Each structure stands twice: as C-alpha cells, then as structure tokens.
XYZ file of C-alpha atoms in Angstrom:
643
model
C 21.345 37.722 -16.003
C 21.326 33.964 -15.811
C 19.601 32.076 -13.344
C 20.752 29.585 -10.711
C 18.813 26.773 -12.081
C 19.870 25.796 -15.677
C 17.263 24.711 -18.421
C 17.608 22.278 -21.307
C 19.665 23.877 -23.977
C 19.182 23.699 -27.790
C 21.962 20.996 -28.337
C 20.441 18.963 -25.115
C 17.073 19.502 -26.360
C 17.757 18.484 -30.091
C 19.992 15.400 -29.145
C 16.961 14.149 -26.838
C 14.124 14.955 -29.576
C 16.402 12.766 -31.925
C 16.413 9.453 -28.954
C 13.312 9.992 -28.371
C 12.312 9.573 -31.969
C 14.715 6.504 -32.200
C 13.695 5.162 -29.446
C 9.946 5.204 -30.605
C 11.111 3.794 -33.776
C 13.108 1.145 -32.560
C 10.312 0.062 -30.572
C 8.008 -0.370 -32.842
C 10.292 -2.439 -35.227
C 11.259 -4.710 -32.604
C 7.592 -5.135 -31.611
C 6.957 -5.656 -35.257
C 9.760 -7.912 -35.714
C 8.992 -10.001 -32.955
C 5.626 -10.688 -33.723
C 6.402 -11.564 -37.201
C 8.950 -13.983 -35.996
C 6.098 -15.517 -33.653
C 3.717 -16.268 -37.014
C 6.580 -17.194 -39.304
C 7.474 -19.965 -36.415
C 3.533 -21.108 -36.411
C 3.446 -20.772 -39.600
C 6.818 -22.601 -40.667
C 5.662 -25.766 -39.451
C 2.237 -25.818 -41.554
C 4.012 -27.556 -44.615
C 5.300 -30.294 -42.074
C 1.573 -30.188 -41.054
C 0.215 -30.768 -44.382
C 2.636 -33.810 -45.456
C 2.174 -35.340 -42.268
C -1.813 -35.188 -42.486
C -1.653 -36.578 -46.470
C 0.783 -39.001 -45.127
C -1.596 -40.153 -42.220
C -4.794 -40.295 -44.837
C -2.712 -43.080 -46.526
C -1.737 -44.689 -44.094
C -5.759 -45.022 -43.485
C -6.718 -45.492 -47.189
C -3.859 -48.665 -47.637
C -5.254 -49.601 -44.235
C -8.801 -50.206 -45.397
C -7.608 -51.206 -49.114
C -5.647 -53.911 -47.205
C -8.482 -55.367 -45.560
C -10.814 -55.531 -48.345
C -7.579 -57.124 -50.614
C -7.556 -59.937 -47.814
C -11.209 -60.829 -47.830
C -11.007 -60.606 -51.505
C -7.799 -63.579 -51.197
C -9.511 -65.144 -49.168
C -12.645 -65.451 -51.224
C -11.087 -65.863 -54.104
C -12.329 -68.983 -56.552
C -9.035 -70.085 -58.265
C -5.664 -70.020 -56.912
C -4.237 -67.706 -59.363
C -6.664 -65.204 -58.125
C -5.379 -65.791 -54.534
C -2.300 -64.955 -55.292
C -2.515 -62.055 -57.084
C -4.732 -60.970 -54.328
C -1.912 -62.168 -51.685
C 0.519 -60.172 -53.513
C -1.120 -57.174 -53.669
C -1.812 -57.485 -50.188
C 1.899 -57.772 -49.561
C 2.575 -54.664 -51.593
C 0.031 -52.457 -49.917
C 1.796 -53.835 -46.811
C 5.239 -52.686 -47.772
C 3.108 -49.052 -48.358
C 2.203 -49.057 -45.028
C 5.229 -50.091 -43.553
C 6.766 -47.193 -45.893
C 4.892 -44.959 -44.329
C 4.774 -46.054 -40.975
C 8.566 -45.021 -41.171
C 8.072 -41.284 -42.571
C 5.569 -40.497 -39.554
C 7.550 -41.920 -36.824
C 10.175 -39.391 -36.739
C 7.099 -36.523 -36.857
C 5.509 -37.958 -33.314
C 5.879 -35.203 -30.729
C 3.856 -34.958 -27.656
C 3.228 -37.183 -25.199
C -0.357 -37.803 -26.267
C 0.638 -38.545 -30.091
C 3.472 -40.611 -28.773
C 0.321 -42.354 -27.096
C -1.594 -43.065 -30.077
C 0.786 -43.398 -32.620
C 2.264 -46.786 -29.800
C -1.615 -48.263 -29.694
C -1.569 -47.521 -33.653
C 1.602 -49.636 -34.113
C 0.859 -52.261 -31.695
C -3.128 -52.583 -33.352
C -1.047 -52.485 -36.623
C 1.273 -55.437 -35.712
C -1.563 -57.725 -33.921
C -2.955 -57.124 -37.625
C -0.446 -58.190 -39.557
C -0.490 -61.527 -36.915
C -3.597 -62.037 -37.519
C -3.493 -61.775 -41.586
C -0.631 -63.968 -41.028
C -2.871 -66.696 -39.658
C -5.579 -66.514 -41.695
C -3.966 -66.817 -45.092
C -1.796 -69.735 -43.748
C -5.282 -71.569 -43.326
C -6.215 -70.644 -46.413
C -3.396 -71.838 -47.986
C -3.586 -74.783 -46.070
C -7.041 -75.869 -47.090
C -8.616 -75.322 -43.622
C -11.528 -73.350 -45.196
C -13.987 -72.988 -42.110
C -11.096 -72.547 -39.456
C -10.134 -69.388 -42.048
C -13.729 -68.342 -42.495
C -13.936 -68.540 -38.333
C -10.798 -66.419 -38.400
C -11.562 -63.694 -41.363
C -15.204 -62.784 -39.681
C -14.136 -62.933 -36.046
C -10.339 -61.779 -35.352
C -9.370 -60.544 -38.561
C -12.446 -58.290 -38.983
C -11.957 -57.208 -34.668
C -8.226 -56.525 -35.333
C -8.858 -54.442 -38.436
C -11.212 -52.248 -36.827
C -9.095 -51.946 -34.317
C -6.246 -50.888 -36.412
C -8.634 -48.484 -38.371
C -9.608 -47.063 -35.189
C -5.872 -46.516 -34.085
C -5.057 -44.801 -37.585
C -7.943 -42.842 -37.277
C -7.598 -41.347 -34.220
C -3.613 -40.461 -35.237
C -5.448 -38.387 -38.016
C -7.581 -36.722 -35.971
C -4.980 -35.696 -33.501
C -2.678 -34.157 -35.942
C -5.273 -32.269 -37.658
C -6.540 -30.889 -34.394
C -3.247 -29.644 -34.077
C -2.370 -28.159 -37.504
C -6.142 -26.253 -37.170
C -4.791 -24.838 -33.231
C -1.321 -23.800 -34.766
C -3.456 -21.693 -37.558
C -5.556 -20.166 -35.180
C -2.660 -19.170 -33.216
C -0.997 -17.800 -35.835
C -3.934 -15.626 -36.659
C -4.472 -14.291 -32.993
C -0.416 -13.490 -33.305
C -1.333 -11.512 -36.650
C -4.657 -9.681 -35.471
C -2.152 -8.442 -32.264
C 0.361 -7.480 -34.721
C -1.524 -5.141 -36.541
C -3.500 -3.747 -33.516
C 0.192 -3.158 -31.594
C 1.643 -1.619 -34.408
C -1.071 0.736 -35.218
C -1.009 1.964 -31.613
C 2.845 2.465 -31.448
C 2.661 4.790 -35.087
C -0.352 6.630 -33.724
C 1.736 7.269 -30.298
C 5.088 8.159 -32.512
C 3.085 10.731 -35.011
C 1.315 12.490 -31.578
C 5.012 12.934 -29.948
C 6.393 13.910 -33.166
C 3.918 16.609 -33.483
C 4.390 18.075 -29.524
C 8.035 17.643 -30.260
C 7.661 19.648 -33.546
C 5.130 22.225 -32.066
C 7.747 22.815 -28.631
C 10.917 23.546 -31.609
C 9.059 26.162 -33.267
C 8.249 27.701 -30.036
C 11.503 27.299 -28.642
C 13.448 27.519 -31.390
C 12.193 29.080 -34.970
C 9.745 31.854 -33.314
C 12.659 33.438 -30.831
C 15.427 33.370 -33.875
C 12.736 35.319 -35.634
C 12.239 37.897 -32.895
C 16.000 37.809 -32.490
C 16.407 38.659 -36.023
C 13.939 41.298 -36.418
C 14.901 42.702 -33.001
C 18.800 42.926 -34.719
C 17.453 45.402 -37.831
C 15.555 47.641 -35.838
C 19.028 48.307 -33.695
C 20.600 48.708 -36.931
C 18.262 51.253 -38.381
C 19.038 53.077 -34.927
C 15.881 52.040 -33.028
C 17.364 52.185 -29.634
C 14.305 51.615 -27.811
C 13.176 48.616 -29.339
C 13.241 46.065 -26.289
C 15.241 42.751 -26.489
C 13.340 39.858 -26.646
C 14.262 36.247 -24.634
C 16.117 37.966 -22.109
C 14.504 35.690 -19.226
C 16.168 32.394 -21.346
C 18.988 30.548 -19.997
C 19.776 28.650 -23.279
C 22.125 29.831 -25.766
C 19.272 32.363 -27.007
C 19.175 33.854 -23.989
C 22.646 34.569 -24.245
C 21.996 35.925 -27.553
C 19.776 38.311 -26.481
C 21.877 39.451 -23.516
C 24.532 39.990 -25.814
C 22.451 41.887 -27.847
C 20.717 44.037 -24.893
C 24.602 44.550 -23.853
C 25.229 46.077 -27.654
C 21.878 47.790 -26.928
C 22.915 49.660 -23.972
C 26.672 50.373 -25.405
C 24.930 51.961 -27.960
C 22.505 54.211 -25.993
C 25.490 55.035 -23.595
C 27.626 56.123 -26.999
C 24.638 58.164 -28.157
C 24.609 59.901 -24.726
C 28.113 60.754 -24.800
C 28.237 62.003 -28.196
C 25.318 64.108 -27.657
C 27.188 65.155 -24.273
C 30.144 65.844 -26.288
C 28.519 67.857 -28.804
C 27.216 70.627 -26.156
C 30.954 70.572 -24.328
C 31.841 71.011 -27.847
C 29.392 73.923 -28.087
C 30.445 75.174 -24.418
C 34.149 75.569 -25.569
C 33.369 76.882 -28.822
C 31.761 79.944 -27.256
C 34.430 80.454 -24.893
C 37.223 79.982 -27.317
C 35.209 82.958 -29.215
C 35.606 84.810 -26.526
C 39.429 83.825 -26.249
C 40.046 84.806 -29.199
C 38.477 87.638 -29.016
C 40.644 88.781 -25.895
C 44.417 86.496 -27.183
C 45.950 88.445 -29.698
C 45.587 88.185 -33.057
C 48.908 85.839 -34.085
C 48.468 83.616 -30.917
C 44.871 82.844 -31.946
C 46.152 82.241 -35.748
C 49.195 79.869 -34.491
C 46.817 78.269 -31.944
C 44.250 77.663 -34.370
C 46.362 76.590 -36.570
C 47.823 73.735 -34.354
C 44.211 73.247 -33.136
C 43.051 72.330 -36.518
C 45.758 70.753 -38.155
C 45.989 68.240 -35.378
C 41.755 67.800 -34.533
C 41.465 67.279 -38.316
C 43.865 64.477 -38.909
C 41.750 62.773 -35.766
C 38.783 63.421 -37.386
C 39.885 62.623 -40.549
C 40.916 58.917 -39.576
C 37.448 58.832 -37.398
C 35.739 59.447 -40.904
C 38.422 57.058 -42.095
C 36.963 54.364 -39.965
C 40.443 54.228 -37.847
C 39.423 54.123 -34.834
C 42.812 53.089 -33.474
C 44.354 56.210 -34.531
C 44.789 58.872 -31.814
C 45.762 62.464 -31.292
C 48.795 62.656 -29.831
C 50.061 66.328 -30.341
C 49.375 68.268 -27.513
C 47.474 71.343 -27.374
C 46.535 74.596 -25.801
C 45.456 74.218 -21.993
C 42.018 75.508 -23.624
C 41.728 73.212 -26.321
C 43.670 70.388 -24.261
C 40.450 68.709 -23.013
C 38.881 68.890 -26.928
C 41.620 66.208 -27.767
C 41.103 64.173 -24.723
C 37.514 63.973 -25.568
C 37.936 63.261 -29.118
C 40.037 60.308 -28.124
C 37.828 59.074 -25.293
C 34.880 59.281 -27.933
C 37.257 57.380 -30.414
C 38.399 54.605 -27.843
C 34.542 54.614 -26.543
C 33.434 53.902 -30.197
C 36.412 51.108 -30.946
C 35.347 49.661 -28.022
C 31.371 49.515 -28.680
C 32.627 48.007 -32.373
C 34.751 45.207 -30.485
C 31.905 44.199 -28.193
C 29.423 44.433 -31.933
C 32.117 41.690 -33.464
C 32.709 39.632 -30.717
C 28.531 39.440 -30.495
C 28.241 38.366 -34.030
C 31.055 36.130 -33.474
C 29.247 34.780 -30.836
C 25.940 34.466 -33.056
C 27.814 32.849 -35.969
C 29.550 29.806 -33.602
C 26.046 29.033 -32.121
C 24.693 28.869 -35.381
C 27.317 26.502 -36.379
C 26.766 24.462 -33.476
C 22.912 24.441 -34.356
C 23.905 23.694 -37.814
C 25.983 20.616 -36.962
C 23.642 19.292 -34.394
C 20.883 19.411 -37.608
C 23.485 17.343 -39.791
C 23.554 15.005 -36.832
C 20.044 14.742 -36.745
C 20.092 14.020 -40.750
C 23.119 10.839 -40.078
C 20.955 9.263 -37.701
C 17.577 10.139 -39.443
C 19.543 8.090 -42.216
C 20.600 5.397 -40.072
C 16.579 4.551 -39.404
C 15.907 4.618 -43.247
C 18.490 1.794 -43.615
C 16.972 -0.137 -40.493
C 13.497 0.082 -42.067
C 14.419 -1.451 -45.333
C 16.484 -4.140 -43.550
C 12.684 -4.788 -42.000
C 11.144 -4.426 -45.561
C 13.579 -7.141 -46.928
C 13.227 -9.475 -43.812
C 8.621 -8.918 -44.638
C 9.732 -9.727 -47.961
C 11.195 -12.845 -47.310
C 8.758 -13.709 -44.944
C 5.931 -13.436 -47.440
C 8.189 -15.750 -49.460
C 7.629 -18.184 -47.377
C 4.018 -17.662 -46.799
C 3.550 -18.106 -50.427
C 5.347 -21.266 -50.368
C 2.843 -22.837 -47.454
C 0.313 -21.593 -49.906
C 1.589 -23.647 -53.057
C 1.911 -26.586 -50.377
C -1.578 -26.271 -49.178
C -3.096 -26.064 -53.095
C -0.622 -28.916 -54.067
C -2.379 -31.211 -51.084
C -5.588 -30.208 -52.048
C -5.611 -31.477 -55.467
C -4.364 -34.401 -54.808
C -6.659 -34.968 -51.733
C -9.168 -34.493 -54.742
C -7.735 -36.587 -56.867
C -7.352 -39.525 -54.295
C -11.344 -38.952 -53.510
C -12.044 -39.000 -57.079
C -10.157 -42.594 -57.518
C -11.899 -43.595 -54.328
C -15.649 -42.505 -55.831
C -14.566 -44.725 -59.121
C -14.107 -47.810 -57.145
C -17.067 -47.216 -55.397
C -18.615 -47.433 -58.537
C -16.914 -50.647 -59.652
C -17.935 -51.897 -56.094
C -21.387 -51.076 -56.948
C -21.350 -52.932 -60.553
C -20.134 -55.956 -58.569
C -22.860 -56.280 -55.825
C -25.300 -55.876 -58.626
C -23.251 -58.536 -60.694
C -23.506 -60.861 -57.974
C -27.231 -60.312 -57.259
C -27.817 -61.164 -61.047
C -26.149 -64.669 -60.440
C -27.228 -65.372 -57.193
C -30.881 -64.434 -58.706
C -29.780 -66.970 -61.539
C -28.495 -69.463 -59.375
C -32.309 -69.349 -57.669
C -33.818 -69.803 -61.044
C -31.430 -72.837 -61.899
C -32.111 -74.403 -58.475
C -35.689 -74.181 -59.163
C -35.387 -75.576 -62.545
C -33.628 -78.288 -61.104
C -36.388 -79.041 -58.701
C -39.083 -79.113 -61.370
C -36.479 -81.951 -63.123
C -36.380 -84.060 -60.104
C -39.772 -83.583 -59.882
C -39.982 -84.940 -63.296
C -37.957 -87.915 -62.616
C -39.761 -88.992 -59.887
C -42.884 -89.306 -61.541
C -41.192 -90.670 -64.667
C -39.801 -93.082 -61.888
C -43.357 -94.299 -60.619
C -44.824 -94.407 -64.583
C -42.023 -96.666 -65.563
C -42.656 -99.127 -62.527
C -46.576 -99.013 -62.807
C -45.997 -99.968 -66.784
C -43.283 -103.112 -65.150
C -46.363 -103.952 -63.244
C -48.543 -103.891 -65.770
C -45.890 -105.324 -68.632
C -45.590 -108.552 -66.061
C -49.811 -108.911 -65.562
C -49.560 -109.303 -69.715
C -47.225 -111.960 -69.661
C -44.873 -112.680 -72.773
C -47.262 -110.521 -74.178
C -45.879 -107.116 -72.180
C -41.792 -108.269 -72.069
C -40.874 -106.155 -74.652
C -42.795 -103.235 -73.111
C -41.172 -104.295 -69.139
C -37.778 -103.661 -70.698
C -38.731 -100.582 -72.103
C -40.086 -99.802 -68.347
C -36.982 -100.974 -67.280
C -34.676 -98.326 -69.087
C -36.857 -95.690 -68.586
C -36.695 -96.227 -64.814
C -33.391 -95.898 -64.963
C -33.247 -92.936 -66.563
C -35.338 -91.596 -64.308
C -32.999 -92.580 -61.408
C -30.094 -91.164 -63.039
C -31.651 -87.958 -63.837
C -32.732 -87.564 -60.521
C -28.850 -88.032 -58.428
C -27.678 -85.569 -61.491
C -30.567 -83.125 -60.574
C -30.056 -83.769 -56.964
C -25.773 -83.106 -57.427
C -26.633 -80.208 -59.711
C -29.353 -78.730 -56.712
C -26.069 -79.718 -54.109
C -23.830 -77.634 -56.511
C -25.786 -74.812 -56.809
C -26.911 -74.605 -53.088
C -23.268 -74.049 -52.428
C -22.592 -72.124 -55.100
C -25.205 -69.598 -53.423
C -23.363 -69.874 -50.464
C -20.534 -68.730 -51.499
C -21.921 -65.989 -54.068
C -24.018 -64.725 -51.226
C -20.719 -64.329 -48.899
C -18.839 -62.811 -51.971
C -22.088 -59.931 -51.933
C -21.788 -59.536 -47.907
C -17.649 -58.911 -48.299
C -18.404 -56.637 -51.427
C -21.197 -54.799 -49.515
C -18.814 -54.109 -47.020
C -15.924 -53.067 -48.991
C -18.005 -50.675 -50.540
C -18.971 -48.692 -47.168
C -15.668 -49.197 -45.982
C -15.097 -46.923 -49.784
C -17.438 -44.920 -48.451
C -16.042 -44.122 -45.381
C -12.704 -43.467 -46.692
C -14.488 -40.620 -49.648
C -16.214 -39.094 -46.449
C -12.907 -38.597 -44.703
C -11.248 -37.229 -47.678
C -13.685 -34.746 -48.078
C -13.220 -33.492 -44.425
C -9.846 -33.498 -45.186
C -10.339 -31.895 -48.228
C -12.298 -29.160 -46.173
C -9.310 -29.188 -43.590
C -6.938 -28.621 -46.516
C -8.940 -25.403 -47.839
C -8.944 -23.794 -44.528
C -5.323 -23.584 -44.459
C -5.276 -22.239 -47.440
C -7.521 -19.518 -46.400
C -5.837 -18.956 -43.128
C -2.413 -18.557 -45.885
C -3.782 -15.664 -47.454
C -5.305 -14.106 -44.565
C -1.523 -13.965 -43.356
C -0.518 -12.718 -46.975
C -2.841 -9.450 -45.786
C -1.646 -9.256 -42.829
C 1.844 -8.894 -44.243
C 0.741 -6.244 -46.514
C -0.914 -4.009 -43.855
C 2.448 -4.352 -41.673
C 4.320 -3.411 -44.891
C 1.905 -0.220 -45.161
C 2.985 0.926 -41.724
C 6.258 0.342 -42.205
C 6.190 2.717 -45.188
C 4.297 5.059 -42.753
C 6.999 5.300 -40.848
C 9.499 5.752 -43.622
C 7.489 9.077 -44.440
C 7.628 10.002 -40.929
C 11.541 9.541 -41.319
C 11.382 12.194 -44.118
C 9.497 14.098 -42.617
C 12.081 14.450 -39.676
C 14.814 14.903 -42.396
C 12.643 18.152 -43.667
C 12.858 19.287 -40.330
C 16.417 19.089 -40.082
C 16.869 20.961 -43.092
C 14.582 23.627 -42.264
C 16.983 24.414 -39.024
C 19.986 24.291 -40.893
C 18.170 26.698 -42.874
C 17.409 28.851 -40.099
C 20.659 28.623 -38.750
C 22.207 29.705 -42.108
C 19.851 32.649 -41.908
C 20.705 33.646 -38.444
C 24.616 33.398 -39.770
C 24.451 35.330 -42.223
C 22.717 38.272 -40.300
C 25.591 37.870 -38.379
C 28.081 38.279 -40.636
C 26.217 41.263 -41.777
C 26.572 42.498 -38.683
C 29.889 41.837 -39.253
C 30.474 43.269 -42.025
C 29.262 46.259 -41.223
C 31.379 46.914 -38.158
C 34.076 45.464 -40.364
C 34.433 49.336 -41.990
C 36.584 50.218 -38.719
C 39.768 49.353 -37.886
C 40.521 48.423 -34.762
C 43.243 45.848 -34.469
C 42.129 42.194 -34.440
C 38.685 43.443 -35.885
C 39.241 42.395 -39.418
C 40.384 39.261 -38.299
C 37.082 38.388 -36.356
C 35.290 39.745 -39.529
C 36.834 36.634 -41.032
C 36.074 34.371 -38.652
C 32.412 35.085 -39.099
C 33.022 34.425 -42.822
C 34.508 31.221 -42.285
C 31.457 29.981 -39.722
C 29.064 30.831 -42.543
C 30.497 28.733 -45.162
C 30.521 25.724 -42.133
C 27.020 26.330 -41.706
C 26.102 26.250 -45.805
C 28.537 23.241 -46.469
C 26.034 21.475 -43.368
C 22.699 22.801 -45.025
C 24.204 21.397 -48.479
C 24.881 17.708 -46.956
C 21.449 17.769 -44.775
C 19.913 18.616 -48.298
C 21.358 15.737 -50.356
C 20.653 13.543 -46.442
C 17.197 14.541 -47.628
C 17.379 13.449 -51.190
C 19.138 9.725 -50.282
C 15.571 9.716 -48.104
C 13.300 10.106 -50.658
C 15.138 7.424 -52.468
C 15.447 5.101 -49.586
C 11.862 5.434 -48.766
C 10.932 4.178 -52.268
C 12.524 1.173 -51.798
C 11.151 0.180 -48.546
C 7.648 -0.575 -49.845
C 6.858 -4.283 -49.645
C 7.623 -5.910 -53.163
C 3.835 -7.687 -52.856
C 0.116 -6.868 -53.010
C -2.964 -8.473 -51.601
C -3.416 -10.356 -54.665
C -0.613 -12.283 -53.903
C-alpha cells in the first residue's frame, strides 16, 4: 500500500542529482572565470606600466644629459663649440618635450596628477632659466652667466631632477602594488578552486553511493526476486514493498502477481480433489445408470471436457465450454471454465505487470539520455573555459616579451651610460694633466722673471760702472743699455704669459669642477637604471609566476572534465540497467505471451517495442560517452610551465 506522504521518485531524484552537479560545476567556472578576469585586468595594464616607467627613465636621463650639455655651452672655448653644444641642447629639449607629451595622457590619480603639475612647472622655470643664461652667454656677459649657471640654473635643475624623479618613483610604486595584487588574486584562485573540486568530487560520491542504494541494489533484488516466482518459488518474499517510488510499485505489482499465483495454485489444487470427489461418485453412477446412458453420457462428457482441455493445453484460454452437460457432470464444466477464466485473468494481470516494468524502464532510460545531453552540454562549457585560459596565457606571454624587451634595453641604456662615465673619467684626468702643466709653465715663468730682474740690476750696475770709466766704458754702457732692455721686455712678456696662464687655470680648473660633476650626475643616472633594471626583472618573475598559475587552473579544469566522464559512465551504466530490467520484462512477456487471451499478444508487443526504446537510448548514451572522451582531450590547456 502507498503511504500518505510521498517520497522523491527516481525521475525527481535523477533530474536533481543532474542540477546539483551543474550547479556545482557552474560554480566553480564562474568562480574560476571571475578570478581570472580580476588578474588578466591587473595584469593587462603591466605593458602600459612598463612603457610608461622606460618612458619616465628618459625623461630623467635627457634631463640630466641636458644640464651637463648646458654647462658644457657654456664653458665652451670657441664659438663653434658653443653652438654645437647649444644645438644639442635644443635637440635633447625637443626629446623631452617629446616625451613630456606621451606621459601626459598616462597621468591618473590625483597624487600623479600632483607631481607630474610640479614636474612640468620645475620643467618650464628650467627651460626660463636656460633661456637666460645662454642669452648672457651669447651676449658676452661672462660673470652675470657664470652668477646664473652656478646659482639658478644649477637650483632649477635640481629642482626639475627632483620633480622627474619623484614621477618615477610614483609610477613604479604602482606597477610593483598592481603585481602584488595580481598575485594575491592568483594564490585565491587556486586555493578557491581547489576547495570547490574537492566539495564537487565528495557530493558526487554521496550522490553516487545514495543511486546504488536506491537504485541499482533494489532492481537487483527485483530481478532476482522475478526468477525465483518463475521457477515457482511462491514463498519467496517481495522485496521494496515499504517504497513509494516507482519500485515500490514494482514490487507491489509483483507481490499482486505473487498472491494471484498462490490463490491459482490453491484453486487448482482445490479443483483437483472436487475433481477426485466427483470421480468417485460418478463411479458409483455409473455403476447404478445403465449401461447405454453411462456410454452416451460419457461420451458427451468427454468429447466436450476434451476440446476444453485441449485448447487449455492449446494455450487458449479464451476458449470455453459451452455444451451443456449432465446435472452430475454440470458443475465439472463450470469449474473447468472458472479455472480457465481464473488463469486468463492471472496472465492479464502477468502482462499488464511487465508492461508496467518495461514503460518505467523506458522512462529510466530516457531520463539517463537526459543526463548524457546535459553531461555534454558541461563538456562544451569547459572547453569554452579552456580556450578563454588559452587566450589568457596569450596575453601573459606577451607582458612577458614586453618585460624582457625593457630589460635589455634598460641594459643597454646603463651600458651607454657606464661608457660615458668612462669618457668623463679620461677628461677629469685630461684636465688635471694640463692644469698640472699649466702649474709647471707658471713656475717656469716665474724663474724667467726672476731672471730678468736680475739681468735688469747687472745691466744697470755695468751703466754705472761703464759711466765711472769714461769714454773708456761707452761702448760697454750701450751694451748695458740693450741688455736692460731686454731684460724689461722679457719680464712684461713673462709677466703677460704668468697673467695668461693664471687664467687659463681658472678656467681649466672650472672645466674639472663641471666635469666632476657631470660625471656623478652619470653616476646617479647608472644607479637608477640598475634599480630599474631590478624593477624590470621582478615583473618578469611575477609574469611567469602567473604563467603557473594558469597551468594549475588548467589542471583542474581537466579534473573536472574527468569528473564529467565519469558522470557520463554513470549514465550509461543505468541505461544499462534499465535495458536489463526490460528485457526481463519482456521475458516475462514472452512467456505469458504462449496464451491467448484477447489483447494479450498485443501487449506482448508493446513490451517489444519499449525494449528497442530503451537499447536505441543505451546506444546514443554510449556514443554521448565516446564524444566525452574526445571532448575531454581537447580541453587540456595548449601550454606547460615552461612557457
């Protein structure tokens, strides 16, 4: 009997295994998929990053290179050199303005917007300032540009190195944040996604364990319980019978063929002693009825008793007797027709059982191709994610490339920057050779005055003397004469030369001050391009830390494609089952097929037809399970960790 209170039936219980499934896989996807989008949009913007950081370095390298090209104009010795340096100058300018351009549309931020204004406005108070100085030093007005060069211009161009410097630092403090938020983003990738398979395999396997129970075991029972009737084991018991799914009402239709069967035993048994009952006491009716009545009424008795038997052996059991006989045999025929109708009718109930049996096996059958459709719906959303990872690690690869790209030519800028710091160095020690020169000269020079003024007292003690002799020393006092001024003229040359080299001094000893100081500023600018450098190799590293991070998504995701397979296998195994179970039935069928009792034959077909349903649904679940295999091959990530 069924209960009031209805439990989950097969169809209910294999359409909600199925969501549940999907719904477990589609979370996990999307919680894939969104996390990947979050580090591809970090991770997009790291080739901006890069540019905008090479850009930035030089902006700072023309920045220094155009302050040590204006104290190089400036103290520059012909005017040929002055304008060579002036237009060099002006180039680098143009570089900065150039580049100056390509940043400003990059400034986000309130705080960049910040320093990238003071970095303009230091930039044009610069410029102003350049402006001035070289117009004195065109002019002429040597000390008014000297007072300019070492006071505002050198202020203003630390001030502008400052600003660039600072712009620098900003935007590689934010390119390092951006990479170490796209690494938290990855870490919390892998750790969500590794929790949502674990929790999908665990429910897969309750859901798996709770369909054998409910659903393999019992058809197995069922099915064993079904032969032992059929070898005549009345008393086997019927299992299930407490179920109020569509087993349960297998098994009640079973323990109603059960008890039809027991009841038709009974009454044939029953029937056999009447039969024995009215045997003896037609014996002794015959005995007492003459001889011809007993031969006619035998006669009649047999003829028309055999024919019903014979169709009963027939398997007719629509066939009656209809003659009537003898008041003393009249209740033989009855009973032979009651036993045939009883017996039609147990065969009816048999058919319409396995009837029964074959449409819910159909039913399981096309809930299991169901299953297989939407089990191959999944496959195609998995390698929709596989191509989207794929693309993805495109891109990663790319930022990669970028990243090596900037680094060699952050190397190669350092390594141009290290080879004027070498020709920086030859000149210092170039001008401490001639300003050691111009020492030895000026002492040289001192020894000849030195010279000349002695020569300059000889010559007027000999005039003295010459003019004590008389006529006798004239000749000698002219001699005196021209030697004294010799002496004089050697002297003013020695003293011009000593002027000229005194300022030639000064100026070689302000030529190895601004050469000093181009070379730290050289060496300032190789230190920074090494951090950078160093900055630049980072990202790098974070890029292939992401490239494993893709790879161990694109493991789970195959993971989960053999998890979809393995859902397909179970789909085939209950068509299986439900094949099984079908043709048992039309066994059944079959075998109560061998009467004839009206629309039996029909139903016999019926049970034929639901059995080649339920093996053209195991065939499609099977190939299902084949396109699976196939799918799942192609939803591996096209990369490797080398990558």
């Amino acid at each position: 009997m069924r209960s009031g209170s209805r439990t989950l039936n097969l169809k209910a219980l294999t359409v909600a295994t199925f969501f549940s499934l999907f719904l477990l896989s589609a979370g996990v996807a999307g919680f894939a998929i969104t996390r990947l989008h979050e580090i591809n949009k970090v991770t997009g913007a790291f080739p901006d990053e890069i540019r905008t950081i090479a850009l930035l370095t030089r902006l700072d390298e023309n920045a220094q290179l155009l302050r040590a090209t204006d104290l190089l104009a400036h103290a520059a010795k012909s005017a040929s050199e002055r304008e060579h340096d002036v237009d060099e100058a002006r180039r680098i300018s143009e570089a900065l303005s150039a580049g100056w351009s390509a940043y400003a549309p990059t400034v986000h931020g309130a705080e960049e917007e910040r320093l990238a204004h003071s970095f303009h406005e230091s930039w044009q108070q610069f410029l102003a300032i350049q402006g001035e100085a070289t117009a004195f030093d065109r002019a002429g007005e040597t000390a008014i540009a000297d007072r300019v060069f070492t006071q505002d211009f050198q202020a203003a161009g630390e001030a502008f190195a400052r600003d660039v410097a600072a712009v620098l630092a900003y935007r590689v403090e934010m390119g390092t944040s951006r990479a170490a938020m796209a690494k938290t983003a990855g870490v919390e990738s892998i750790y969500g996604v590794i929790g949502a398979l674990i929790l999908t395999a665990l429910i897969s396997i309750v859901i798996t364990i709770m369909a054998i129970r409910r659903i393999s075991l019992p058809i197995v029972s069922m099915s064993q319980t079904m032969l032992r009737l059929a070898d005549g084991a009345l008393e086997t018991p019927i299992p299930c019978l407490h179920r109020t799914d569509e087993i349960g009402s297998m098994a009640q239709a079973m323990d109603t063929l059960k008890r039809n069967a027991i009841a038709s035993r009974a009454a044939e048994v029953q029937h056999r002693e009447e039969l024995d009952r009215r045997k003896q006491a037609e014996e002794r009716s015959r005995i007492e009825a003459a001889e011809q009545a007993a031969a006619q009424a035998a006669e009649l008795i047999v003829g028309s008793l055999g024919d019903g038997l014979a169709s009963l052996a027939a398997g007719d059991l629509g066939r009656m007797v209809s003659i009537v006989l003898p008041d003393a045999y009249e209740p033989l025929r009855r009973n032979l027709n009651d036993t045939t109708a009883a017996l039609g009718r147990t065969m009816s109930d048999l058919i319409n059982s396995a009837g029964s049996v074959s449409s819910r096996a159909r039913e399981m059958a096309q809930s299991a191709s169901e299953l297989s459709q939407r089990t191959e719906r999944q496959a195609a959303s998995l390698e929709e994610t596989s191509a989207a990872l794929s693309q993805m690690l495109d891109g990663v690869k790319s930022t990669a490339q970028g990243s090596f790209a900037a680094m060699k030519l952050v190397d190669q800028v350092r390594g141009e920057s290290e080879q004027s710091g070498v020709v920086v160095g030859d000149a210092i020690a170039a001008m401490g050779r001639i300003e050691n020169s111009s020492r030895q000269v000026s002492t040289i020079t001192g020894l000849i005055d030195e010279i000349a003024f002695q020569t300059n007292l000889l010559a007027l003690n000999a005039g003295v003397e010459a003019a004590r002799a008389g006529d006798a020393g004239r000749g000698f006092a002219v001699v005196a004469s021209e030697v004294r001024s010799l002496a004089q003229r050697s002297a003013e040359a020695a003293k011009e030369i000593k002027a000229l080299i005194s300022e030639s001094s000064g100026e070689v000893k302000n030529g190895v001050d601004l050469v000093v100081r181009a070379g730290a500023a050289l060496t300032t600018i190789r230190n920074q391009l090494t951090s950078v450098s160093e900055i630049v190799n980072s990202i790098s590293a974070g890029t292939r830390d992401q490239t494993t991070t893709l790879n161990e998504i694109s493991i789970a995701v195959a993971e989960m494609d053999r998890m979809t397979q393995s859902n397909a296998a179970m789909a085939e195994e209950s068509a299986a089952a439900s094949e099984d179970l079908a043709m048992q039935a039309s066994a059944l069928t079959d075998l109560a097929g061998t009467f004839r009792i009206g629309s039996g034959v029909a139903q016999g077909r019926v049970g034929a037809r639901d059995l080649e349903h339920i093996s053209g649904s195991r065939g499609r679940t099977a190939s299902f399970g084949a396109r699976t295999s196939v799918n799942a091959r192609a939803v591996v990530l096209p990369f490797s960790s080398k990558d």
